[in-house]
PDB file of C-alpha atoms in Angstrom:
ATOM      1  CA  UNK A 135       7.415  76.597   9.215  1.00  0.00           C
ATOM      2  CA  UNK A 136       5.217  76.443   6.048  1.00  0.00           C
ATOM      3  CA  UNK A 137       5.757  79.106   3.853  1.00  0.00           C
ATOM      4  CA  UNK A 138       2.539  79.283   1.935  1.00  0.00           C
ATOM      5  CA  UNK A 139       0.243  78.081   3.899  1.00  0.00           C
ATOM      6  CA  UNK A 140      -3.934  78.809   3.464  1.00  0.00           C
ATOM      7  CA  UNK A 141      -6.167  79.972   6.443  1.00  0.00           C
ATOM      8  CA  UNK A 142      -9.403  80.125   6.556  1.00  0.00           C
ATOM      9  CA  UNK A 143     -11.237  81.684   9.192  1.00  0.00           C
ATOM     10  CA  UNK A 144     -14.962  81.771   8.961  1.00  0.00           C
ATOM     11  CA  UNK A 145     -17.754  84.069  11.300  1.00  0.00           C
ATOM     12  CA  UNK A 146     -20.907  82.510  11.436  1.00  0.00           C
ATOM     13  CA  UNK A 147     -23.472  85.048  10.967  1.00  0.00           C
ATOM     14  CA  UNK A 148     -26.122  86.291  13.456  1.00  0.00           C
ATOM     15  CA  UNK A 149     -25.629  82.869  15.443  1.00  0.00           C
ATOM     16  CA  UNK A 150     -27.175  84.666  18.508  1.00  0.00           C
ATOM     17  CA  UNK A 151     -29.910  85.498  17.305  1.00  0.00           C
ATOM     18  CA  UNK A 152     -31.256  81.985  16.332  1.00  0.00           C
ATOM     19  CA  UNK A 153     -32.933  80.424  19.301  1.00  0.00           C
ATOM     20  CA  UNK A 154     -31.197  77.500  21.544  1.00  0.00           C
ATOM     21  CA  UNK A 155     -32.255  74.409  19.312  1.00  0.00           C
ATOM     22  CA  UNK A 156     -31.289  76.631  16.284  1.00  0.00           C
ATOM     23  CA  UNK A 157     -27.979  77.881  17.364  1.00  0.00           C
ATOM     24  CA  UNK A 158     -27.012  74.169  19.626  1.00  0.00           C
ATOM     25  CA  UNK A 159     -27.789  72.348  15.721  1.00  0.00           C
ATOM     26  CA  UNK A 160     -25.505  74.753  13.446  1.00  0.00           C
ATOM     27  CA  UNK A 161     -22.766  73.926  16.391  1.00  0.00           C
ATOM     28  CA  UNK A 162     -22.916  70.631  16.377  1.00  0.00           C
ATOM     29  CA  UNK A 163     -22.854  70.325  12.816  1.00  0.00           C
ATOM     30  CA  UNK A 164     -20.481  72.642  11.786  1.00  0.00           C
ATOM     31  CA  UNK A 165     -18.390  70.623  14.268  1.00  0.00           C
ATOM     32  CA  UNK A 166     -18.857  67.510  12.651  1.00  0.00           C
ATOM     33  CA  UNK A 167     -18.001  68.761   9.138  1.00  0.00           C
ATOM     34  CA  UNK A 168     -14.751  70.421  10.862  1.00  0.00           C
ATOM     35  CA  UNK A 169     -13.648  66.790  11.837  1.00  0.00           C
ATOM     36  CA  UNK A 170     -14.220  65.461   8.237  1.00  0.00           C
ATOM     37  CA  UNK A 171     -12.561  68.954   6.503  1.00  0.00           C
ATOM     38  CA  UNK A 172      -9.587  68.024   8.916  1.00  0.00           C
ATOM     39  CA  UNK A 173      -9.278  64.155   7.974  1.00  0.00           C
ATOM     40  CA  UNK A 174      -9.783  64.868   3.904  1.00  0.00           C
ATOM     41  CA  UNK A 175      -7.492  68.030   3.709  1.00  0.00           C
ATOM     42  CA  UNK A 176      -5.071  67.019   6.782  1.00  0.00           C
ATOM     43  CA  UNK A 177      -5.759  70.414   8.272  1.00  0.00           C
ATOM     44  CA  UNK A 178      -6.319  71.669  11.882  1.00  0.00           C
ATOM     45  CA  UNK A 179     -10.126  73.287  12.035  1.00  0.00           C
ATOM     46  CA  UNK A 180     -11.382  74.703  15.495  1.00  0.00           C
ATOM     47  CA  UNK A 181     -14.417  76.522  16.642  1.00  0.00           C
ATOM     48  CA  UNK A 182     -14.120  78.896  19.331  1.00  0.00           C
ATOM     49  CA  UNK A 183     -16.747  81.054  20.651  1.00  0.00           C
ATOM     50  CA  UNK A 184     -19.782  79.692  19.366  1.00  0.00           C
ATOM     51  CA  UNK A 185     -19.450  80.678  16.288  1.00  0.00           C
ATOM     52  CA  UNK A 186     -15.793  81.783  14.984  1.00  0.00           C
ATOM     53  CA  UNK A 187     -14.008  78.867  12.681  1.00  0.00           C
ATOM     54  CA  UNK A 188     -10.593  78.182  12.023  1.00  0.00           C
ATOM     55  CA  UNK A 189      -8.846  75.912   9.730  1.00  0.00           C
ATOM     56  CA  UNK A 190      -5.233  75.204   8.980  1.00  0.00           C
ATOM     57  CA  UNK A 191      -3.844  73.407   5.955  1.00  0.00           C
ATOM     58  CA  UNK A 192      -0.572  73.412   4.366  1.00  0.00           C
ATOM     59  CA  UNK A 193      -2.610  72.510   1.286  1.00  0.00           C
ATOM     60  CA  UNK A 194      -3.554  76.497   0.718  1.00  0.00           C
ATOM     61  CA  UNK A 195      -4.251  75.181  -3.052  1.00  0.00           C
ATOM     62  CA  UNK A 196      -7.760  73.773  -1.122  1.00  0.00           C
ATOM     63  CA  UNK A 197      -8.623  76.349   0.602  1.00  0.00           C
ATOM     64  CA  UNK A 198     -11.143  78.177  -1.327  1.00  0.00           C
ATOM     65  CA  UNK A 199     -12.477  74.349  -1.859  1.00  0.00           C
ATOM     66  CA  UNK A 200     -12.825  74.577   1.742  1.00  0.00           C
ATOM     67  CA  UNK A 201     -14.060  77.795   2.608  1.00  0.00           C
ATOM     68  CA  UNK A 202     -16.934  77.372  -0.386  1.00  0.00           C
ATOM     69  CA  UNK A 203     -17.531  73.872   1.613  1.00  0.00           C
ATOM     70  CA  UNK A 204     -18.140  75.528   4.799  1.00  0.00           C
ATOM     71  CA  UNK A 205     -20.471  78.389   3.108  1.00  0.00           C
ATOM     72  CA  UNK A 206     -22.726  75.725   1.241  1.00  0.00           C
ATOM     73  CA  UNK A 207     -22.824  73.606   4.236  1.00  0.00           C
ATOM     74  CA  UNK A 208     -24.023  76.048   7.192  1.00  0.00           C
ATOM     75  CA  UNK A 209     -26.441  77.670   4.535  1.00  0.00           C
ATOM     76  CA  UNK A 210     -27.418  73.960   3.974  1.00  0.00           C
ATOM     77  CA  UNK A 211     -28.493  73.344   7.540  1.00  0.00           C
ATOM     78  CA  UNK A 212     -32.533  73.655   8.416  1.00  0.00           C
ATOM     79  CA  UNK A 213     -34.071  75.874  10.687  1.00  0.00           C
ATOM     80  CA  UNK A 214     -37.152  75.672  12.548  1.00  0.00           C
ATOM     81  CA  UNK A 215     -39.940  78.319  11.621  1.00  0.00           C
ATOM     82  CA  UNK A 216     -40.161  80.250  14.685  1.00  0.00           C
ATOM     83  CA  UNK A 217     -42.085  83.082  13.594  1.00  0.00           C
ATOM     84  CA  UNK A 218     -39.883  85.663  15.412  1.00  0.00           C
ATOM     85  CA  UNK A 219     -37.530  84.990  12.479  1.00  0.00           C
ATOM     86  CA  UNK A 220     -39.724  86.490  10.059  1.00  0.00           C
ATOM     87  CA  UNK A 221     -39.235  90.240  11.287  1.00  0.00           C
ATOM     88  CA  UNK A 222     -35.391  89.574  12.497  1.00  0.00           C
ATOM     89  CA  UNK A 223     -33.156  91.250  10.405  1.00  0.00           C
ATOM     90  CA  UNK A 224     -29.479  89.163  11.808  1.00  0.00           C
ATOM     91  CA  UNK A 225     -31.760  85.901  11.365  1.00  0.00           C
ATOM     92  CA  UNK A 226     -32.437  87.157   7.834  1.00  0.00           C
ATOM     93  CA  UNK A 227     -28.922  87.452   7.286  1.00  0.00           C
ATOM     94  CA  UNK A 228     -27.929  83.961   8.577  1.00  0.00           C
ATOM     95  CA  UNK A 229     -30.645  82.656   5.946  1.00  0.00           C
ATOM     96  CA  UNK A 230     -28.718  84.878   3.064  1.00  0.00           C
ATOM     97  CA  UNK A 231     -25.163  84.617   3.734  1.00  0.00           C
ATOM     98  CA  UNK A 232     -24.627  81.805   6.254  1.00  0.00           C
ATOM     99  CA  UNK A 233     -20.992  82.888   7.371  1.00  0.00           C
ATOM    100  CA  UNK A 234     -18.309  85.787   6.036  1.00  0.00           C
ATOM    101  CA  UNK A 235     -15.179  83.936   5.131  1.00  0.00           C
ATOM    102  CA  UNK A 236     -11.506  85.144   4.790  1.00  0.00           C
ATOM    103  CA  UNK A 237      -8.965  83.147   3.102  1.00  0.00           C
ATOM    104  CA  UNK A 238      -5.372  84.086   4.475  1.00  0.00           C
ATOM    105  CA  UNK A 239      -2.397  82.718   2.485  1.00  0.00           C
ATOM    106  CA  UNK A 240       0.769  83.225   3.799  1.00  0.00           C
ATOM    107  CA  UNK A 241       3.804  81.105   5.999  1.00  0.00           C
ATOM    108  CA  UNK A 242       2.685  79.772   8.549  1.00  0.00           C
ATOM    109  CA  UNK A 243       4.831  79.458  12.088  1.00  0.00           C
ATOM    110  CA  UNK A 244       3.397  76.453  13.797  1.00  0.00           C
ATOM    111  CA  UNK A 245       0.176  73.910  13.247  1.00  0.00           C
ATOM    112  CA  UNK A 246       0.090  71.948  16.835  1.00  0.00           C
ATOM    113  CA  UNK A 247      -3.211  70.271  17.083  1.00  0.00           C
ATOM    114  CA  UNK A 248      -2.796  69.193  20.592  1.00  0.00           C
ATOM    115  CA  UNK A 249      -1.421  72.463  21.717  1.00  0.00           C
ATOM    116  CA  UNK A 250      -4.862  73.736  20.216  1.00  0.00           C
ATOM    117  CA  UNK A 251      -2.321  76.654  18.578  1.00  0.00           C
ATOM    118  CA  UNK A 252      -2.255  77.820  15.048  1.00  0.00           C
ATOM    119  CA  UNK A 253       0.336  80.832  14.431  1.00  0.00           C
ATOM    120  CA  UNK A 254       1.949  82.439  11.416  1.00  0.00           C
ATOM    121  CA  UNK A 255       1.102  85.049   9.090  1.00  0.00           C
ATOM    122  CA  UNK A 256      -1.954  83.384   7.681  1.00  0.00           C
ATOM    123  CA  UNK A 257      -3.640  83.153  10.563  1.00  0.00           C
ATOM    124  CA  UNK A 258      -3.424  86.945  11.072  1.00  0.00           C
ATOM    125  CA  UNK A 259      -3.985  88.293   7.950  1.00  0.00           C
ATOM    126  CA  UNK A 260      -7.487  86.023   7.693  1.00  0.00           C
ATOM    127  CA  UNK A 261      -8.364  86.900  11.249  1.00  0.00           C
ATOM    128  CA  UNK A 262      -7.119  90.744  11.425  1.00  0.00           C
ATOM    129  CA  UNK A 263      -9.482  91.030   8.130  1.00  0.00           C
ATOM    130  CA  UNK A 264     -12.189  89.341   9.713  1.00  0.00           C
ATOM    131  CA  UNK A 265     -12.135  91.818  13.203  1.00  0.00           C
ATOM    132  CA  UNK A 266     -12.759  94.486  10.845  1.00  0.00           C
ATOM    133  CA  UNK A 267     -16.014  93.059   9.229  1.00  0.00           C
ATOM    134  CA  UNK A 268     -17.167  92.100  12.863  1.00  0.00           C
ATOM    135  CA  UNK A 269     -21.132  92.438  13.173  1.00  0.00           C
ATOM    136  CA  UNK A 270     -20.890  91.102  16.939  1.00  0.00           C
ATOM    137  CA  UNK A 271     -23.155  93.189  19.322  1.00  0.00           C
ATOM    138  CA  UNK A 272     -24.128  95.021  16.644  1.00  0.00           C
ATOM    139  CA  UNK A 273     -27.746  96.451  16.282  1.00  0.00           C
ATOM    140  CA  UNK A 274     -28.099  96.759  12.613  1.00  0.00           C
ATOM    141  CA  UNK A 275     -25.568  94.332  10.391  1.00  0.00           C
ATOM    142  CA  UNK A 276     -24.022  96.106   7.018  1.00  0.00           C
ATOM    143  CA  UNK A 277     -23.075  93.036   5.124  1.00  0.00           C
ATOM    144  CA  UNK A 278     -20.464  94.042   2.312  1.00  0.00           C
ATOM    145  CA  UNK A 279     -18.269  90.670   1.359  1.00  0.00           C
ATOM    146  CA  UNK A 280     -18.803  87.440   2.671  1.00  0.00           C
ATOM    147  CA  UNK A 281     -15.617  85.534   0.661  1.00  0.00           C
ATOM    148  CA  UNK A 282     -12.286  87.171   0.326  1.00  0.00           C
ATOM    149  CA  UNK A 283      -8.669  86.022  -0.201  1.00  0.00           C
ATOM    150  CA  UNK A 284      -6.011  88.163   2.214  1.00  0.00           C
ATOM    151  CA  UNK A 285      -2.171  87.871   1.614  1.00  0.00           C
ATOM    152  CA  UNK A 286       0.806  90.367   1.455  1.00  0.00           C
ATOM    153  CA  UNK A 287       0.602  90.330  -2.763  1.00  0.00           C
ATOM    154  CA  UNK A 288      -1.776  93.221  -3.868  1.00  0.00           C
ATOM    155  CA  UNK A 289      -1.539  91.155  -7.390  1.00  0.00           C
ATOM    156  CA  UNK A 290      -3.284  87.782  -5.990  1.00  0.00           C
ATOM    157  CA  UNK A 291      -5.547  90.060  -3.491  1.00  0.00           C
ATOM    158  CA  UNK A 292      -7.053  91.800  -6.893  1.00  0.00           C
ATOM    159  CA  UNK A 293      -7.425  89.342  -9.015  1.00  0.00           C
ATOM    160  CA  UNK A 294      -8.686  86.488  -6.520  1.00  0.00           C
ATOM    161  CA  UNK A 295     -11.044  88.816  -5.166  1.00  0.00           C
ATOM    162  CA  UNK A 296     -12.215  89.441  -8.231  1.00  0.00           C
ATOM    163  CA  UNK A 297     -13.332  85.871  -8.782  1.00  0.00           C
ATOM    164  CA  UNK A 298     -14.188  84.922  -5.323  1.00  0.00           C
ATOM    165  CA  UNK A 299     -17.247  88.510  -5.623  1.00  0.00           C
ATOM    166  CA  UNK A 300     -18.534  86.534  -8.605  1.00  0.00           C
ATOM    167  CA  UNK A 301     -18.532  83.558  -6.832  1.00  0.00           C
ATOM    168  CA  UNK A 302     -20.229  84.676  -3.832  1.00  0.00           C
ATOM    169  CA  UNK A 303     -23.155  86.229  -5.355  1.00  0.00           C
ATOM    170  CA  UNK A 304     -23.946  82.647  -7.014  1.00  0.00           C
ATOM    171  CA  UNK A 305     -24.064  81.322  -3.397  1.00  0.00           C
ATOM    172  CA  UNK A 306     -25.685  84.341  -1.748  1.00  0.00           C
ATOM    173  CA  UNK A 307     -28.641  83.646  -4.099  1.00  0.00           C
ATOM    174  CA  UNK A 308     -29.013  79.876  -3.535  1.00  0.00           C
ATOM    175  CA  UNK A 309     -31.433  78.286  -1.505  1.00  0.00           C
ATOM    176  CA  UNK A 310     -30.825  75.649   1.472  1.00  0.00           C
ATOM    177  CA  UNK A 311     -31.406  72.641  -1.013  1.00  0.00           C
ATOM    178  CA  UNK A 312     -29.159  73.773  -3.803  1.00  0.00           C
ATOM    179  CA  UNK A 313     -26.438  74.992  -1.405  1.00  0.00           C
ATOM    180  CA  UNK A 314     -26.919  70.742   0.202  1.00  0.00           C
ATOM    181  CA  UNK A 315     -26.629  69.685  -3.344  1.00  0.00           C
ATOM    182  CA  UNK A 316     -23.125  71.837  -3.932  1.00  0.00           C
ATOM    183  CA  UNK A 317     -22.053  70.924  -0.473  1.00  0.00           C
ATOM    184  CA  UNK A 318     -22.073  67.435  -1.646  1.00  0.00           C
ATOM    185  CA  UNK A 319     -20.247  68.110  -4.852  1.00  0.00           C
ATOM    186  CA  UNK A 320     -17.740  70.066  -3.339  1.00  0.00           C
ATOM    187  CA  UNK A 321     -17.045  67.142  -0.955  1.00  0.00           C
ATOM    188  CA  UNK A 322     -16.522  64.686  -3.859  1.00  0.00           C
ATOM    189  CA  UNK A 323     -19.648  62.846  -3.707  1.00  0.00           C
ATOM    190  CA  UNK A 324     -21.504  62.648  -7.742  1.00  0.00           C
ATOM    191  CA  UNK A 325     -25.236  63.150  -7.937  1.00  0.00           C
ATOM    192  CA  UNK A 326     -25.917  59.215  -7.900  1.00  0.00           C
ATOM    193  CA  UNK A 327     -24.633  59.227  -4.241  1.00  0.00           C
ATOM    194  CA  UNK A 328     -26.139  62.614  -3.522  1.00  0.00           C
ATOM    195  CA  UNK A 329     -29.601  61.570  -4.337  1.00  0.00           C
ATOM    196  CA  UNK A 330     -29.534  58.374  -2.316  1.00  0.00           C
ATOM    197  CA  UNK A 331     -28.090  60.511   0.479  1.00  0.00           C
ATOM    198  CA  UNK A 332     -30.637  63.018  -0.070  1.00  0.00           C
ATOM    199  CA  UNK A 333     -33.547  61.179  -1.129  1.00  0.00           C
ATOM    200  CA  UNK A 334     -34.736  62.733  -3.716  1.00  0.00           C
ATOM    201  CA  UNK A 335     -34.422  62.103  -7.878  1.00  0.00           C
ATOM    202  CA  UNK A 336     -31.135  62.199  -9.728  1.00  0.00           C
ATOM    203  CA  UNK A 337     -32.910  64.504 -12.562  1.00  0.00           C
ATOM    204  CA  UNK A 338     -33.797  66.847  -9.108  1.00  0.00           C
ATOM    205  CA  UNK A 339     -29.904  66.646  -8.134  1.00  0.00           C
ATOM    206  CA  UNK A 340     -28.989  67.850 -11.707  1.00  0.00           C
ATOM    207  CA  UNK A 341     -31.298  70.972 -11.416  1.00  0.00           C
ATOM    208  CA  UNK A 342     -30.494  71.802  -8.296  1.00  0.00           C
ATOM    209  CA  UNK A 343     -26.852  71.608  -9.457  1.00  0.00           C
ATOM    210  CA  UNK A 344     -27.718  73.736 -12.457  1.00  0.00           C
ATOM    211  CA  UNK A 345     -29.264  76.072 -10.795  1.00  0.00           C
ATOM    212  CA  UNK A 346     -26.379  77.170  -8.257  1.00  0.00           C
ATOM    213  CA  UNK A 347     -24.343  77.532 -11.056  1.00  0.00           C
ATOM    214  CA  UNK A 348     -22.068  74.403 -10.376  1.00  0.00           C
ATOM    215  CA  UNK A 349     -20.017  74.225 -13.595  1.00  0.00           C
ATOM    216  CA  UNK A 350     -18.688  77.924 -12.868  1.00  0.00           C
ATOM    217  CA  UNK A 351     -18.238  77.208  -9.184  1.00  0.00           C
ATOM    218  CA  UNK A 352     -16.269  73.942 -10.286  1.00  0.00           C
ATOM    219  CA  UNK A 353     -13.952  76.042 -12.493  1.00  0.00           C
ATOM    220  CA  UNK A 354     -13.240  79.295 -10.569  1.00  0.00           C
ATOM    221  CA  UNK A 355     -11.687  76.201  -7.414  1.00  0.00           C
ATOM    222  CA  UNK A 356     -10.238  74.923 -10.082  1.00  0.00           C
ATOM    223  CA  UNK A 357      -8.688  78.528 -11.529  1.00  0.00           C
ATOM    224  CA  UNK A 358      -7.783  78.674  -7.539  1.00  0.00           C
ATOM    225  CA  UNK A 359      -6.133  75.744  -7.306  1.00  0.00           C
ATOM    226  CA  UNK A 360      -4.043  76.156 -10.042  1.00  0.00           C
ATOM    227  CA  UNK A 361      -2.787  79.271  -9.248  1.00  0.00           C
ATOM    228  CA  UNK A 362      -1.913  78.431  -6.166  1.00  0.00           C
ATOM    229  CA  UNK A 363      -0.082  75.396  -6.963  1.00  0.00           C
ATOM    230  CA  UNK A 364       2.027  77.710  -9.868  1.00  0.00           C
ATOM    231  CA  UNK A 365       2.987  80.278  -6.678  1.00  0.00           C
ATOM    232  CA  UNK A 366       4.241  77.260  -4.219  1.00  0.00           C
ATOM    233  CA  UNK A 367       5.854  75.959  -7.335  1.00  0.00           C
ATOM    234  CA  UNK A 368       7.921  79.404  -7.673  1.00  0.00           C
ATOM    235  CA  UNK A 369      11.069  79.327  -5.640  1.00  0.00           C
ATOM    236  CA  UNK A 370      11.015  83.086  -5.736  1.00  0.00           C
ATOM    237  CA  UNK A 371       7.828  83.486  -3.869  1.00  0.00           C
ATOM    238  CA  UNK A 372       5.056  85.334  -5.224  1.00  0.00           C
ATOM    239  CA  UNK A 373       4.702  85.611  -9.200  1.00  0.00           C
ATOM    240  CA  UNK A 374       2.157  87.654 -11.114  1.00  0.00           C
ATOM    241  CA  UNK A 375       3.242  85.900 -14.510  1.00  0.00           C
ATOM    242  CA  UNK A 376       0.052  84.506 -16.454  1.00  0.00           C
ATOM    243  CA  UNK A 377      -1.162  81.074 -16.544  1.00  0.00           C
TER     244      UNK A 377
END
């Protein structure tokens, strides 16, 4: 068993309604970037359904890291222009949002990889919050939160939540080649590497990395992290003491 464990369980957003080329891309990328997620954080990340994500780390310190990877990255990947896009709400949505996110952080029961089974509290809270936001099969999509931290402390579910709105309307507002460019920085890689990777100028990397707001992103993970790190560290469990 771990006992604070992070889950973070991702829906991606109006997937159906992107045509077959559209929808077969974000799948097979996503599922790329769940195999390198799972080597860098040593977590267990599945996708199920099409379109529903799952990942499993005892490191819960990471996993707003992570979820803000996965939200950069499938906002990140190109579409075609189909025209039919231009007048479809749910399409518009994918464009804006990408995927709604829940971070669960609780103890978690079992991680078995080749038993393709992740159980515990975590996973429930994250996907229980989830199955309430669910747009699937609906006509018209209300889109409320995309990010949000669920756990059994009202303290950490306030205050994270707090940062994580800020956070998301930074994202929310950034276009396909910033979102790449914070992707990238998220992942580790400095805006040398990103611009060969990229192709395009270093001075372009910086303003795209500007312009999503990077240095505030960079410092509400690290905020995260920390905070995290002081709750595993408290042999009492949960703490609402300052940092």
């Amino acid at each position: 068993m771990i006992q604070n464990a992070g889950v973070i369980s991702g829906d991606i957003l109006a997937s159906t309604s992107l045509d077959e080329v559209d929808r077969l891309k974000v799948f097979k990328n996503t599922q790329k970037l769940l195999k390198e997620i799972s080597e860098k954080y040593n977590a267990y990340c599945r996708i199920t359904q099409g379109d529903y994500i799952e990942c499993a780390t005892p490191h819960s310190e990471k996993a707003l890291e992570i979820a803000l990877i996965l939200k950069s990255f499938i906002k990140a990947i190109p579409i075609s222009d189909n025209p039919r896009y231009q007048k479809d709400n749910r399409v518009k949505a994918y464009k804006t949002y990408g995927i709604r996110i829940a971070i669960g952080y609780g103890e978690l029961l079992q991680i078995n990889p080749q038993q393709k089974i992740i159980d515990g509290e975590a996973v429930y809270l994250s996907g229980r919050f989830l199955k309430d936001l669910s747009t699937h099969d609906k006509e018209r999509m209300t889109i409320k939160t995309t990010l949000n931290f669920v756990s059994n402390n009202n303290f950490f579910n306030d205050n994270i939540n707090a940062l994580l709105s800020l956070v998301e309307v930074i994202i929310n507002r950034a276009t396909s080649k910033q979102c790449d460019v914070l992707f990238r920085k998220l992942f580790g890689q400095n805006e040398s590497e990103i611009a060969h990777w990229t192709k395009v100028s270093q001075p372009a990397v910086n303003r795209h990395s500007t312009s999503v707001g990077w240095n505030a992103i960079e410092q509400a993970v690290q905020f995260y992290e920390k905070l995290i790190l002081q709750d595993k560290l408290n042999n009492h469990g949960w703490t609402s003491q300052p940092l």
